Coordinates of C-alpha atoms in Angstrom, one line a residue:
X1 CA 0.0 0.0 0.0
X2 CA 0.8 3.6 -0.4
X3 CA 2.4 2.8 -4.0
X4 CA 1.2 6.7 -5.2
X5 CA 0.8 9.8 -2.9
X6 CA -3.4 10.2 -3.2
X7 CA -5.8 10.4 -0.6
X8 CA -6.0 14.4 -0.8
X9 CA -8.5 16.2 0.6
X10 CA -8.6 18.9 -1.1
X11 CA -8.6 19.3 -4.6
X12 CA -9.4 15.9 -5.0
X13 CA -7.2 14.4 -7.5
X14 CA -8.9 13.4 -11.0
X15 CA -8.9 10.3 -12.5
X16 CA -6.3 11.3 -15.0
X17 CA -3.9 12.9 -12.4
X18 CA -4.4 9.3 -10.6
X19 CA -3.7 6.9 -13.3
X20 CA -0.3 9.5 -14.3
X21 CA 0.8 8.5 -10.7
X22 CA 0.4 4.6 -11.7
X23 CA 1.9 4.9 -15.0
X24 CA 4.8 6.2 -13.6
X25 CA 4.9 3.0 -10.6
X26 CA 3.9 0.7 -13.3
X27 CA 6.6 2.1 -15.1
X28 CA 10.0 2.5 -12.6
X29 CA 8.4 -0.4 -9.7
X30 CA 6.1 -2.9 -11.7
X31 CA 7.4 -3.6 -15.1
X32 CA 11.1 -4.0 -14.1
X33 CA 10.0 -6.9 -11.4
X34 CA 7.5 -8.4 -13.5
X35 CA 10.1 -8.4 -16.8
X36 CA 13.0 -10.0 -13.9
X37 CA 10.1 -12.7 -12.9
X38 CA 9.7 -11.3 -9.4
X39 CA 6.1 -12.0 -8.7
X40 CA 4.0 -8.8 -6.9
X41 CA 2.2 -8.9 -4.4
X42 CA 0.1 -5.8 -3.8
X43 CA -2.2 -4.6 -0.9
X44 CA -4.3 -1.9 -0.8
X45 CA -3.0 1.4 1.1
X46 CA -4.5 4.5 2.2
X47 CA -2.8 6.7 -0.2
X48 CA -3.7 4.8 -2.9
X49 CA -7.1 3.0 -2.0
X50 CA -8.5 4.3 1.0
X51 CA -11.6 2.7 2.2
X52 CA -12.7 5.8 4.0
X53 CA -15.1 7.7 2.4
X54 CA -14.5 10.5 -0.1
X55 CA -12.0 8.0 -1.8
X56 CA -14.1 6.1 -4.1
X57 CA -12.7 7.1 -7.2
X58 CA -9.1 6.4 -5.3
X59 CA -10.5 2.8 -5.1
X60 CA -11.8 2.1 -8.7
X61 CA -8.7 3.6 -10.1
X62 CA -7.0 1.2 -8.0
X63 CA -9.1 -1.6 -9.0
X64 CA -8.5 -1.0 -12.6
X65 CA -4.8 -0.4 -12.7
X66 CA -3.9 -3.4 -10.8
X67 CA -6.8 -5.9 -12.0
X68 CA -4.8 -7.4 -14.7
X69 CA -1.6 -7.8 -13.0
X70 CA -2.4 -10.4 -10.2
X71 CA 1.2 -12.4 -9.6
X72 CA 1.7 -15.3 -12.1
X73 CA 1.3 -17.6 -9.5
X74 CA -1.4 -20.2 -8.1
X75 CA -4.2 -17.7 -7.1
X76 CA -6.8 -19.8 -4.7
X77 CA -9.4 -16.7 -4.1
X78 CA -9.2 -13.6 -6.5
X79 CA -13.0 -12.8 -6.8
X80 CA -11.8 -9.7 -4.8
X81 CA -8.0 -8.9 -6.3
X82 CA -6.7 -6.6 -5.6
X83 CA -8.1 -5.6 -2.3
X84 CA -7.9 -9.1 -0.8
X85 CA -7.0 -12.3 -1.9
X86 CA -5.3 -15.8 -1.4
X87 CA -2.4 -17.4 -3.7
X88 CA 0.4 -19.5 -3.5
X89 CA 4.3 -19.0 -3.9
X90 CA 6.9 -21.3 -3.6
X91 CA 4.6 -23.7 -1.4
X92 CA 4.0 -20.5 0.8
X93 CA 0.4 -19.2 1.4
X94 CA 0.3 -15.7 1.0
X95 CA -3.4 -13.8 2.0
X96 CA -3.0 -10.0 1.2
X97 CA -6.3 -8.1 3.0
X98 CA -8.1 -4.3 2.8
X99 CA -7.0 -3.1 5.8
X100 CA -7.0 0.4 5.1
X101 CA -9.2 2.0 7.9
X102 CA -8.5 1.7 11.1
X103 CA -10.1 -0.4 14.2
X104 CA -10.7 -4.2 13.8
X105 CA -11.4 -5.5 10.2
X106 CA -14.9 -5.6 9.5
X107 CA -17.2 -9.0 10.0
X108 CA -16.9 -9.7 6.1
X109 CA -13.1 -9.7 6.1
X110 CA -12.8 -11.3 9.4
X111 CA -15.1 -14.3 8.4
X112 CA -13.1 -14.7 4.7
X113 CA -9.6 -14.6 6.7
X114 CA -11.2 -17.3 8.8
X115 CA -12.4 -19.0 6.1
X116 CA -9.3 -19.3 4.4
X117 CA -7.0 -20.1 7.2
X118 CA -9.2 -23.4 8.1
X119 CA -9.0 -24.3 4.4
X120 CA -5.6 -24.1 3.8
X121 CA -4.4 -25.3 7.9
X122 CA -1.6 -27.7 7.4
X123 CA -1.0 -27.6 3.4
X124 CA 1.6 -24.8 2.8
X125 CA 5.0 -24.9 4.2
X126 CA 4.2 -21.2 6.0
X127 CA 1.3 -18.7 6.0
X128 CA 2.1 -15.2 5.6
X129 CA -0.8 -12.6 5.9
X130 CA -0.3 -9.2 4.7
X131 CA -2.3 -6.0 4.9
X132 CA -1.5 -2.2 5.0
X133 CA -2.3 -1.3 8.8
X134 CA 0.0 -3.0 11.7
X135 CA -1.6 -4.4 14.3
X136 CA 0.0 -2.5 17.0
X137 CA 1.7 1.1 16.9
X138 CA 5.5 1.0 15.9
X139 CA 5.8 4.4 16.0
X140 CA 5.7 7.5 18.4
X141 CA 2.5 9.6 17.3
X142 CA 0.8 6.6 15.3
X143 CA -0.5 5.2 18.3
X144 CA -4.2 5.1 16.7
X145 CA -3.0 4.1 13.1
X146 CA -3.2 0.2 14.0
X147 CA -6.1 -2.7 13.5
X148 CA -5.7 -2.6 17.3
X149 CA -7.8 -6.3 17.9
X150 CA -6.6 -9.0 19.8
X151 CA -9.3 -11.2 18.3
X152 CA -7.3 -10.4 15.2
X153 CA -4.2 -11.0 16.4
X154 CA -5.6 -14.7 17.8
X155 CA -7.5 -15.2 14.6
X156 CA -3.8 -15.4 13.1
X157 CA -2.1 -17.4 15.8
X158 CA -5.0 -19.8 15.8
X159 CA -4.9 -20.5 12.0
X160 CA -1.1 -20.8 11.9
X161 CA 0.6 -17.6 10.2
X162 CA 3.8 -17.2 10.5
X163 CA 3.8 -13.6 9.5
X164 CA 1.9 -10.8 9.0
X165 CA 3.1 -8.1 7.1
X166 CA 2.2 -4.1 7.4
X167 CA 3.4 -0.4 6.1
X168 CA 1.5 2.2 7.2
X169 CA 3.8 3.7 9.6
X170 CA 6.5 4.2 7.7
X171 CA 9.3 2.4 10.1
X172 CA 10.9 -1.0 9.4
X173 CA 10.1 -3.0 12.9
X174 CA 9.7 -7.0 13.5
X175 CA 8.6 -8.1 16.4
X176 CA 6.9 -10.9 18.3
X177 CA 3.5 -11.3 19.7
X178 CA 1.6 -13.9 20.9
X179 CA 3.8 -15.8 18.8
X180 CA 3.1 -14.8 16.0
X181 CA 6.0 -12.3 13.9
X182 CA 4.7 -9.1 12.7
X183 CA 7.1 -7.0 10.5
X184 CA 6.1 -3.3 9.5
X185 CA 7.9 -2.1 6.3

């Protein structure tokens, strides 16, 4: 997440000032690792697909730019790429989710995350989960900028992840919790 600079205020950006700012990822990030046959694993952030409201057009844009790029790998659940999905790597499980506002994820998300993990238990050498927001602060003055559940946080322990990956705040940090290691990029 947070591959482009949006979620102004005010002016809003247009639709063509937001698909410049892809163009030029897509162009220095995407296309050199796709072309070296690094798969790309995206998640939606809120500078680039916001779930708040006043960011729809934020969120379509994404939609459409990254729609026909999933990863060239095994992809068990894409109805929802690229705001949340499930695929495969290397024998690795890899569930990327919309975690773009903060607080606990919302029932939908929470039951599909369940879903999957009790699917999948067992049949992947690990299970990294990834999504935008940490679950707890890493930072001084982000203290609120976090999923902030422990149900979450048990949810992943429960259905053996090994990782969970976040950005957000802006600070490389891995730590453990609950057993469970959660890095922030």
């Amino acid at each position: 997440g947070d591959m482009i600079a949006g979620q102004r205020r005010a002016p809003r950006f247009t639709e063509p000032e937001l698909s410049s700012m892809w163009a030029a990822f897509h162009g220095v990030v995407t296309e050199p690792i796709r072309a070296a046959g690094i798969p790309l694993f995206v998640t939606p952030g809120n500078h680039d697909a916001s779930g708040y409201p006043g960011f729809e057009l934020e969120r379509e844009v994404f939609d459409k730019v990254w729609t026909g790029l999933a990863p060239d790998v095994e992809i068990l659940d894409g109805e929802r790429f690229p705001f949340r999905y499930a695929a495969v790597c290397e024998g690795i499980l890899l569930i990327g989710l919309d975690v773009t506002r903060t607080g606990p994820l919302d029932v939908e998300e929470t039951d599909w995350l369940k879903q999957m993990l009790t699917e999948t238990r067992g049949q992947y050498r690990s299970t990294v989960v990834f999504g935008h927001l940490p679950v707890w602060p890493v930072t001084v003055g982000r203290e609120n900028d976090v999923i902030g559940d422990r149900s979450f946080e048990a949810l992943l322990h429960e259905g053996g992840v090994g990782v969970y990956l976040s950005g957000h705040h802006h600070a490389v940090f891995p730590g453990l919790s609950g057993g469970l290691l959660q890095i922030a990029q």
